[in-house]
GROMACS .gro file of C-alpha atoms in nm:
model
  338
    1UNK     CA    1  -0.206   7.558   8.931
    2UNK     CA    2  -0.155   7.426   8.593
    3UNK     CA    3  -0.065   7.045   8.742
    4UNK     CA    4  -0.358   7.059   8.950
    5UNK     CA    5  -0.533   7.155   8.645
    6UNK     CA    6  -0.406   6.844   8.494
    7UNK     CA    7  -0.482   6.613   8.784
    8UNK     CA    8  -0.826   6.769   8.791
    9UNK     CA    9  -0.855   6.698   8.394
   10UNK     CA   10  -0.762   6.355   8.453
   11UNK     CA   11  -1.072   6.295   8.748
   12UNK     CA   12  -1.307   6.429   8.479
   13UNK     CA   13  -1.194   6.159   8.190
   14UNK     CA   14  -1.216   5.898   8.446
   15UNK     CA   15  -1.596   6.005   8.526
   16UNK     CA   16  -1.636   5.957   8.171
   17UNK     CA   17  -1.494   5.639   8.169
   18UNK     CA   18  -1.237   5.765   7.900
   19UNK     CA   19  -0.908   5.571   8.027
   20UNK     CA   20  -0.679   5.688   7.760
   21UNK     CA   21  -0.786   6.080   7.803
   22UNK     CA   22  -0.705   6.054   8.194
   23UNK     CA   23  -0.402   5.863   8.134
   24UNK     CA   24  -0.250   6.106   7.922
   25UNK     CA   25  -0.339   6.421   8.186
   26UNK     CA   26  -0.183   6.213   8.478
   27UNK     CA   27   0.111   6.169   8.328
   28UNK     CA   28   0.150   6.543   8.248
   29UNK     CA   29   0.069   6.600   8.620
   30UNK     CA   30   0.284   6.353   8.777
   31UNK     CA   31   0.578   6.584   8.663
   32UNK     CA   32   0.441   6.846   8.873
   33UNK     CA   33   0.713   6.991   9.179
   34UNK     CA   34   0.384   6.939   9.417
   35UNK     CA   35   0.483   6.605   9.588
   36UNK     CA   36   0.112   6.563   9.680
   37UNK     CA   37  -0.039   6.605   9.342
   38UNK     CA   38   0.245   6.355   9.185
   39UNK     CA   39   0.195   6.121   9.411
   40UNK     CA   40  -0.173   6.083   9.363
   41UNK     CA   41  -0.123   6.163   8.945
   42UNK     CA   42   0.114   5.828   9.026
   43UNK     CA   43  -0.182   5.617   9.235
   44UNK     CA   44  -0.409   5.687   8.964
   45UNK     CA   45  -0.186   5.571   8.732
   46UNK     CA   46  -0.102   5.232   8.900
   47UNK     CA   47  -0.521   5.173   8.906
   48UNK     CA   48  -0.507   5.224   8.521
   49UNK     CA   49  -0.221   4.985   8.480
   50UNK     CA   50  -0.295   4.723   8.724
   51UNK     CA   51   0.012   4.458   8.708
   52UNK     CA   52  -0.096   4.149   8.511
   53UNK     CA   53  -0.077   3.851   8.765
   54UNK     CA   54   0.183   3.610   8.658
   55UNK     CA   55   0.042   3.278   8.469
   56UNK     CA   56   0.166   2.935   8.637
   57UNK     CA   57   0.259   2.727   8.371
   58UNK     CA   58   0.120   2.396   8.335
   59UNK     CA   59   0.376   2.126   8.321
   60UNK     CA   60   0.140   1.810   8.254
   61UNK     CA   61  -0.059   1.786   7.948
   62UNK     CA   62  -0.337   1.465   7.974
   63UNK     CA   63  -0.552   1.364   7.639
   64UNK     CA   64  -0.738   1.069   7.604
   65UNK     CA   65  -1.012   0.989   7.325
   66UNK     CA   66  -1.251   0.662   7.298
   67UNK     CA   67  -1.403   0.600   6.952
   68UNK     CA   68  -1.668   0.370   6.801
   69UNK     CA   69  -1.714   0.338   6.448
   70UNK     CA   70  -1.727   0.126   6.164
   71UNK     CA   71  -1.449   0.004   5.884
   72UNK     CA   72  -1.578  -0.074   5.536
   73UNK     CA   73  -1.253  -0.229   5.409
   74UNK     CA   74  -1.018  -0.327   5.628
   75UNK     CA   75  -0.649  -0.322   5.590
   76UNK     CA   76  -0.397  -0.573   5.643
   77UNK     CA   77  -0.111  -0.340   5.754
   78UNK     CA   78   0.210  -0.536   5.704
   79UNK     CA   79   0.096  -0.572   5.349
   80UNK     CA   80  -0.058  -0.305   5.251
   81UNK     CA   81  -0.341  -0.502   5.098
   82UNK     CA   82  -0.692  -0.445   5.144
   83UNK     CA   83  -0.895  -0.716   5.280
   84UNK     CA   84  -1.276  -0.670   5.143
   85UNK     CA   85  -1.389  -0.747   5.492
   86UNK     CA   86  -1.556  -0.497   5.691
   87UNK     CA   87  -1.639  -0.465   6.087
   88UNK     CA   88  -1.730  -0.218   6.348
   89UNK     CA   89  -1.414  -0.118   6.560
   90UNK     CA   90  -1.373   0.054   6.956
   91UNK     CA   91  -1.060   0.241   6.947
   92UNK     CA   92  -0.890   0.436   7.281
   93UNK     CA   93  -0.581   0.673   7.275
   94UNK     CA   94  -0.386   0.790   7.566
   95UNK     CA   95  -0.111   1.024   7.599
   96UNK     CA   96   0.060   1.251   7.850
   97UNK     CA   97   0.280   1.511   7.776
   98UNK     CA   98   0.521   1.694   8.070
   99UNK     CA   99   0.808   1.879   8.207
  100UNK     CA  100   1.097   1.676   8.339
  101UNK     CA  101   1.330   1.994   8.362
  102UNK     CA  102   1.335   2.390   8.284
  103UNK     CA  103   1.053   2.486   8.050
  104UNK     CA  104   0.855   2.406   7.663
  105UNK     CA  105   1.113   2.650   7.565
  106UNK     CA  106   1.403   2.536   7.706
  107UNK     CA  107   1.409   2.257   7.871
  108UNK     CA  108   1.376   1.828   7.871
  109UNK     CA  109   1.006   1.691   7.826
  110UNK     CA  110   0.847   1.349   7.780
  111UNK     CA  111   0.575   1.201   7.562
  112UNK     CA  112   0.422   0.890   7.580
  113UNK     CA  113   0.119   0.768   7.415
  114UNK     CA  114  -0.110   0.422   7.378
  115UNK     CA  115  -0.300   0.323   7.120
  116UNK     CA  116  -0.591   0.033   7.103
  117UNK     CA  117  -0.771  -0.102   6.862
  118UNK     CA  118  -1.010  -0.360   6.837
  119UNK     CA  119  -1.235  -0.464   6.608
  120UNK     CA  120  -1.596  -0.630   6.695
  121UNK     CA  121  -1.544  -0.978   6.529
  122UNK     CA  122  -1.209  -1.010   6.332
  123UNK     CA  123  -0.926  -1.022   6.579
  124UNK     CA  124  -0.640  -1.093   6.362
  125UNK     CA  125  -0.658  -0.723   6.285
  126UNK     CA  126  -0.653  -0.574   6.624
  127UNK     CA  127  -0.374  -0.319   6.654
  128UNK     CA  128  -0.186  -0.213   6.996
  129UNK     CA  129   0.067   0.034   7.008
  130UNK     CA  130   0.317   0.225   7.242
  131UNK     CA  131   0.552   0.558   7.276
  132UNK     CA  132   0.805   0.675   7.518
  133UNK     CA  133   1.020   0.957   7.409
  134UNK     CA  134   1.195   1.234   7.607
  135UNK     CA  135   1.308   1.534   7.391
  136UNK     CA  136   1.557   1.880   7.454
  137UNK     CA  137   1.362   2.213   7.420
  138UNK     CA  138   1.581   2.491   7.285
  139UNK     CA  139   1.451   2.871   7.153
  140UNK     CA  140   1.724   2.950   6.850
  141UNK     CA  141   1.651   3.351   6.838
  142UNK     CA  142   1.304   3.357   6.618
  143UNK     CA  143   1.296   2.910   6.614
  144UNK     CA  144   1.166   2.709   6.857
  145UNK     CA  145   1.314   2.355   6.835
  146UNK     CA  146   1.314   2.010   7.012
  147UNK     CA  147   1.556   1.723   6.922
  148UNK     CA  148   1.533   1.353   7.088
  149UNK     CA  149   1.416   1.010   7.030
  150UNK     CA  150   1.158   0.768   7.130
  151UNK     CA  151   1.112   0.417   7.154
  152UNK     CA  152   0.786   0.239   7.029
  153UNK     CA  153   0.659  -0.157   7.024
  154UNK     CA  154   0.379  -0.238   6.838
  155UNK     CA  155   0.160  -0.552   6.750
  156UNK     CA  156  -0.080  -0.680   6.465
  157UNK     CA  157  -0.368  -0.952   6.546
  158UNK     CA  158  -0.223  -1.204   6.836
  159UNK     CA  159   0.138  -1.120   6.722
  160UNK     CA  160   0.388  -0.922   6.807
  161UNK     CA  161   0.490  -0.681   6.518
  162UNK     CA  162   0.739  -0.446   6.522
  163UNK     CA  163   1.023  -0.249   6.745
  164UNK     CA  164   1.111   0.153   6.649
  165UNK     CA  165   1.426   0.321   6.816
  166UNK     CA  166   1.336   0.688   6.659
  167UNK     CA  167   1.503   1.047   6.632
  168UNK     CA  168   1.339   1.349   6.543
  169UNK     CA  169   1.408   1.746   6.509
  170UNK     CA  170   1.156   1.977   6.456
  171UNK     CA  171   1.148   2.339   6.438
  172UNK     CA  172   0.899   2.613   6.457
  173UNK     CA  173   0.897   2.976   6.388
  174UNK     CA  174   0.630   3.246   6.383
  175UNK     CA  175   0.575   3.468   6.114
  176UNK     CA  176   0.319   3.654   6.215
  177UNK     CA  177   0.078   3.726   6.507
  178UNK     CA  178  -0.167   3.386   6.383
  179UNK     CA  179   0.100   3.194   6.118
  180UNK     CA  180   0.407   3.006   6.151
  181UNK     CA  181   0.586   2.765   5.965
  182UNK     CA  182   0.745   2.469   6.097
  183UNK     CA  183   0.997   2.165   5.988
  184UNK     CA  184   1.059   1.827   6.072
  185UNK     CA  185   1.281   1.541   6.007
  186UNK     CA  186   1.217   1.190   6.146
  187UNK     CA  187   1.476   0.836   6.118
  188UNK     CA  188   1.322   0.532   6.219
  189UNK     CA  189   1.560   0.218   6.280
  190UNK     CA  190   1.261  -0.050   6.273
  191UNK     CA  191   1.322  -0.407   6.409
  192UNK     CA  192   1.096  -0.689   6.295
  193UNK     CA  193   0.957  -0.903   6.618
  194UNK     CA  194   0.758  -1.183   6.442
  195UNK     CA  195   0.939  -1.368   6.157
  196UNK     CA  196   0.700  -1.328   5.900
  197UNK     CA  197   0.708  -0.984   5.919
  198UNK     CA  198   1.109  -0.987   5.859
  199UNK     CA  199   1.072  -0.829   5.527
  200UNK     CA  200   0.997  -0.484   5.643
  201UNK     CA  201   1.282  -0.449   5.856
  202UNK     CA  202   1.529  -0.149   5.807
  203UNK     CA  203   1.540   0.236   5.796
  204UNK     CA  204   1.243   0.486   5.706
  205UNK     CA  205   1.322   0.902   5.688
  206UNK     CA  206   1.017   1.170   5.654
  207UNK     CA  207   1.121   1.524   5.588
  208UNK     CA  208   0.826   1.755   5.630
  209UNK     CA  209   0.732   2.163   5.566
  210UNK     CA  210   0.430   2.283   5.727
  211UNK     CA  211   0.266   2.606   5.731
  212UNK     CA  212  -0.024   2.682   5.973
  213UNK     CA  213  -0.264   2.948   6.040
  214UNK     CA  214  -0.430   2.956   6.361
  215UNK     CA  215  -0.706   3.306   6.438
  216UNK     CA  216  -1.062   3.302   6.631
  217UNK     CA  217  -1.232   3.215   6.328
  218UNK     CA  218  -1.028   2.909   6.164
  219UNK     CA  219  -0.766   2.753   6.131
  220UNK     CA  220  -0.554   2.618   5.830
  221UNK     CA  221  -0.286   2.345   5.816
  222UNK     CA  222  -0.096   2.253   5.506
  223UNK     CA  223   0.205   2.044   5.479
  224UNK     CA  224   0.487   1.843   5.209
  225UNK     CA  225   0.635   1.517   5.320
  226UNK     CA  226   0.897   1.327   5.177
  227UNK     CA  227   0.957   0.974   5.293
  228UNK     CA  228   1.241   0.712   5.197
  229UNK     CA  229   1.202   0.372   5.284
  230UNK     CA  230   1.545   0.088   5.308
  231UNK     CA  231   1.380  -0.199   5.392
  232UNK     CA  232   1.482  -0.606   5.336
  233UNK     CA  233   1.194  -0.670   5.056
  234UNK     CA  234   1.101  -0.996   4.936
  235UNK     CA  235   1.231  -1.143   4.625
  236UNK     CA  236   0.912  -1.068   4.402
  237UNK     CA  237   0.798  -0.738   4.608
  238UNK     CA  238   0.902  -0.443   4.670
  239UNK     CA  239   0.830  -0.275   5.016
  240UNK     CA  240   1.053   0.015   5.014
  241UNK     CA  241   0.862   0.320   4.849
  242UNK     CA  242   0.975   0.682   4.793
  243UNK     CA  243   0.641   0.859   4.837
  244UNK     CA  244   0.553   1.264   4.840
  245UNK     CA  245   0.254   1.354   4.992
  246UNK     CA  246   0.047   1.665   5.028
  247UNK     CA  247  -0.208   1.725   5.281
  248UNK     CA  248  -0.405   2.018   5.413
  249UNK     CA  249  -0.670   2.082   5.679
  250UNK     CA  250  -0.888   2.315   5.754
  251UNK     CA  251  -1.144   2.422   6.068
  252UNK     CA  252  -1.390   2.663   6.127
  253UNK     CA  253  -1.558   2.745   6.401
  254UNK     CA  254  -1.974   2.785   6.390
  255UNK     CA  255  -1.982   2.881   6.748
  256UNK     CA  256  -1.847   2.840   7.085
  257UNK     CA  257  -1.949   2.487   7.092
  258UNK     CA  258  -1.975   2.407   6.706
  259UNK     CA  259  -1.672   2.353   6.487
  260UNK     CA  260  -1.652   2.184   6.157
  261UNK     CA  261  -1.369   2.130   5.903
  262UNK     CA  262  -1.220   1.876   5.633
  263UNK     CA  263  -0.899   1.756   5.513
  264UNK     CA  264  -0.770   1.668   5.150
  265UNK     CA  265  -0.488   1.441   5.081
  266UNK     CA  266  -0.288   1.310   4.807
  267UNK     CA  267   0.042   1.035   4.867
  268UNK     CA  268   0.224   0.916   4.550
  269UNK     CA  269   0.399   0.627   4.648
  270UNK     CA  270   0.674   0.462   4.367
  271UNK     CA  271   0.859   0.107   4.474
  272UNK     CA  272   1.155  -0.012   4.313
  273UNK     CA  273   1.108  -0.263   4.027
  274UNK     CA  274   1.123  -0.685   4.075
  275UNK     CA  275   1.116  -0.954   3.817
  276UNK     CA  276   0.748  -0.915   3.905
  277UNK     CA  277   0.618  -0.618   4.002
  278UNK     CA  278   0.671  -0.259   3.905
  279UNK     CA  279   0.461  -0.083   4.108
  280UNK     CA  280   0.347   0.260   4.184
  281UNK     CA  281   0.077   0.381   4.390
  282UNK     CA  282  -0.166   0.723   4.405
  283UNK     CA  283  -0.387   0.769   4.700
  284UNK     CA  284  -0.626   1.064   4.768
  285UNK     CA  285  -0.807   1.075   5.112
  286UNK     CA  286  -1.063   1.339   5.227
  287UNK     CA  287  -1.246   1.398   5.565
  288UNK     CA  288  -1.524   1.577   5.738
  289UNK     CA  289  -1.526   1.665   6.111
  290UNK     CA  290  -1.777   1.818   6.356
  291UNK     CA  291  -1.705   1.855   6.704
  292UNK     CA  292  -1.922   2.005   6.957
  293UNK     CA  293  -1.775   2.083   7.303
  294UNK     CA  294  -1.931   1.991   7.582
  295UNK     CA  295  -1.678   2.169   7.856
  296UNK     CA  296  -1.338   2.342   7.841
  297UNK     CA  297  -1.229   1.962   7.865
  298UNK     CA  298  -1.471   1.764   7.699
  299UNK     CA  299  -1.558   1.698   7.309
  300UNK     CA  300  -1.738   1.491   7.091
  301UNK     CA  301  -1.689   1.425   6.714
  302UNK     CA  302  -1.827   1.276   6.424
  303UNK     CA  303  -1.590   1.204   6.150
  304UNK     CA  304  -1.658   1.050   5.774
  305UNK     CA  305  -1.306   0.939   5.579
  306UNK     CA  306  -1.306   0.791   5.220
  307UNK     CA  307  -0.921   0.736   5.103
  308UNK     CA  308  -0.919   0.576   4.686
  309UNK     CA  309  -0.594   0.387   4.630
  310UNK     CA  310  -0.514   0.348   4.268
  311UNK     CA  311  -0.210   0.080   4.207
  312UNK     CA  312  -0.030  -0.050   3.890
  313UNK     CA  313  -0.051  -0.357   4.100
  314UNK     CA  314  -0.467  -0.454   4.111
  315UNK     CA  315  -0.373  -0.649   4.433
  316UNK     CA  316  -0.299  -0.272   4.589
  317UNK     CA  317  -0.568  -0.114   4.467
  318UNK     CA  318  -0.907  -0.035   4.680
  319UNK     CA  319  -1.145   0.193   4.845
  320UNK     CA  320  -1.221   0.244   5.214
  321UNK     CA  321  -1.476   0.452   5.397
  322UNK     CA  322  -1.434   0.515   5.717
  323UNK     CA  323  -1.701   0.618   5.976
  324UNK     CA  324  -1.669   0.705   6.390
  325UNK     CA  325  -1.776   0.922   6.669
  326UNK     CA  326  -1.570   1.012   6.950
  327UNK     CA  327  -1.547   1.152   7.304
  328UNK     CA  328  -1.236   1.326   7.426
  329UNK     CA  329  -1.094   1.498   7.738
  330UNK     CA  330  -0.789   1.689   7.768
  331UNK     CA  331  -0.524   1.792   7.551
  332UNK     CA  332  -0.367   1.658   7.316
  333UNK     CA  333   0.033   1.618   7.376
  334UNK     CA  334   0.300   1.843   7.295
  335UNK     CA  335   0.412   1.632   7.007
  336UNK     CA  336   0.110   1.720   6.818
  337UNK     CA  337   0.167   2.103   6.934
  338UNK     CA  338   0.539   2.167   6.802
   0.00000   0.00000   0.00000
């Protein structure tokens, strides 16, 4: 009588919807030596605890985003000089992120990405770019990791600009339920495909520490990179900086469809001295962001960037304010997730 007491017990908790109360008398009464009352304490049990259905994994990731805006002082890349010419821009970005064997965890995955962009009536500072890499997946006991390389071509105006052969490790780990921290180290081997460009051919490390916080709320990002830079030079300037540079992000979400955020930066940048330069650089960039989603894979954004670079060379120095909106689908690539 006293397991059927149980069972019995149990029915009442359920009627008042209290799962935990009738969870703990059906276990009491699935011990009973009554095969028929254990095997329906057991039954009622297995309703409680329904299985959880396996989750397929998704082995593709797709992102693309197309963005209009508008460039108050455009840069002329290769040498870092600012060109007091401003012009509205279209920009696209493509990437696709996948499985080629085994899992994220453990396993071999590719990324590729594209990148346009095109600006509205000064050509000679269009940009294209490209990315293939394929990269090993390994889980170290707490660390996540992925080693490989990539290749990437590039070009600048009508001219072809430069050839990477890249390797890169990176490593995560979780600290707690919403943080982790993660590290990365990147060599670049960077090949010079238009002769007047020759002077920035060589090597370029980054070593980077990130720590990230991710909840329903918001999210924060922050992050030290050192880079070294081994590159041919010219004989009156320097193009081969040591910089350290701090950055961090943050997002917050007004709604389900609402989120805004902002991002600080500062990059000291110091060159090695010529007969005519000594030169050392201090940028600080900040950002505002607000994207409203439309779907589970649609977004648009709004963005404002103003970056201040302060040289000890005038003919580095300038200010740039940068304005776009955007529309995405998909997500982004794994690259940006590890």
């Amino acid at each position: 009588m006293k397991s059927l007491a149980e069972y019995n017990l149990g029915l009442v908790a359920l009627r008042k919807n209290d799962q935990k109360t009738a969870k703990k008398w059906f276990n009491k009464s699935r011990s009973s030596t009554n095969r028929k009352i254990s095997t329906l304490s057991n039954r009622q049990l297995e309703k409680l605890s329904p299985k959880k259905r396996s989750r397929t994994m998704k082995k593709w990731y797709n992102y693309a985003s197309l963005s209009l805006g508008y460039n108050s002082n455009i840069k002329l890349i290769p040498a870092e000089i600012a060109t007091d010419t401003s012009d509205t821009f279209m920009e696209l970005y493509a990437s696709t992120s996948g499985i080629l064997s085994g899992t994220y965890t453990n396993g071999v995955s590719l990324d590729a990405f594209a990148y346009f962009l095109n600006y509205a009536n000064v050509d000679s500072y269009d940009e294209k770019q490209a990315q293939l890499g394929i990269y090993k997946n390994k889980k170290y006991e707490a660390w996540r990791t992925r080693i490989g390389g990539y290749f990437e071509r590039s070009t600048f105006g009508s001219d072809p600009y430069q050839q990477v052969i890249g390797f890169e490790a990176k490593g995560k780990r979780r600290l707690q339920k919403t943080d982790q921290v993660s590290l990365r180290y990147r060599y670049n081997n960077i090949k010079s495909l238009f002769n007047a460009y020759n002077y920035l051919q060589g090597w370029r490390q980054q070593f980077r520490a990130e720590y990230r916080d991710y909840t329903a709320a918001d999210s924060k990002r922050i992050y030290y990179e050192l880079e070294l830079n081994d590159r041919e030079n010219l004989v009156s300037r320097n193009y081969s900086p040591t910089r350290h540079k701090i950055q961090a992000v943050y997002r917050y979400n007004l709604s389900k469809n609402w989120r805004i955020g902002g991002e600080f930066s500062y990059r000291y940048s110091k060159y090695q001295p010529t007969a005519t330069q000594n030169r050392q650089d201090d940028r600080l960039r900040a950002a505002v962001k607000a994207t409203y989603r439309l779907s589970k894979q649609w977004k648009i954004n709004g963005s404002y960037q103003r970056t201040d670079n302060s040289s000890t060379d005038s003919l580095y120095s300038y200010t740039q304010n940068l304005y776009y909106v955007s529309v995405e689908i998909g997500r982004a690539s794994c690259r940006e997730r590890v």
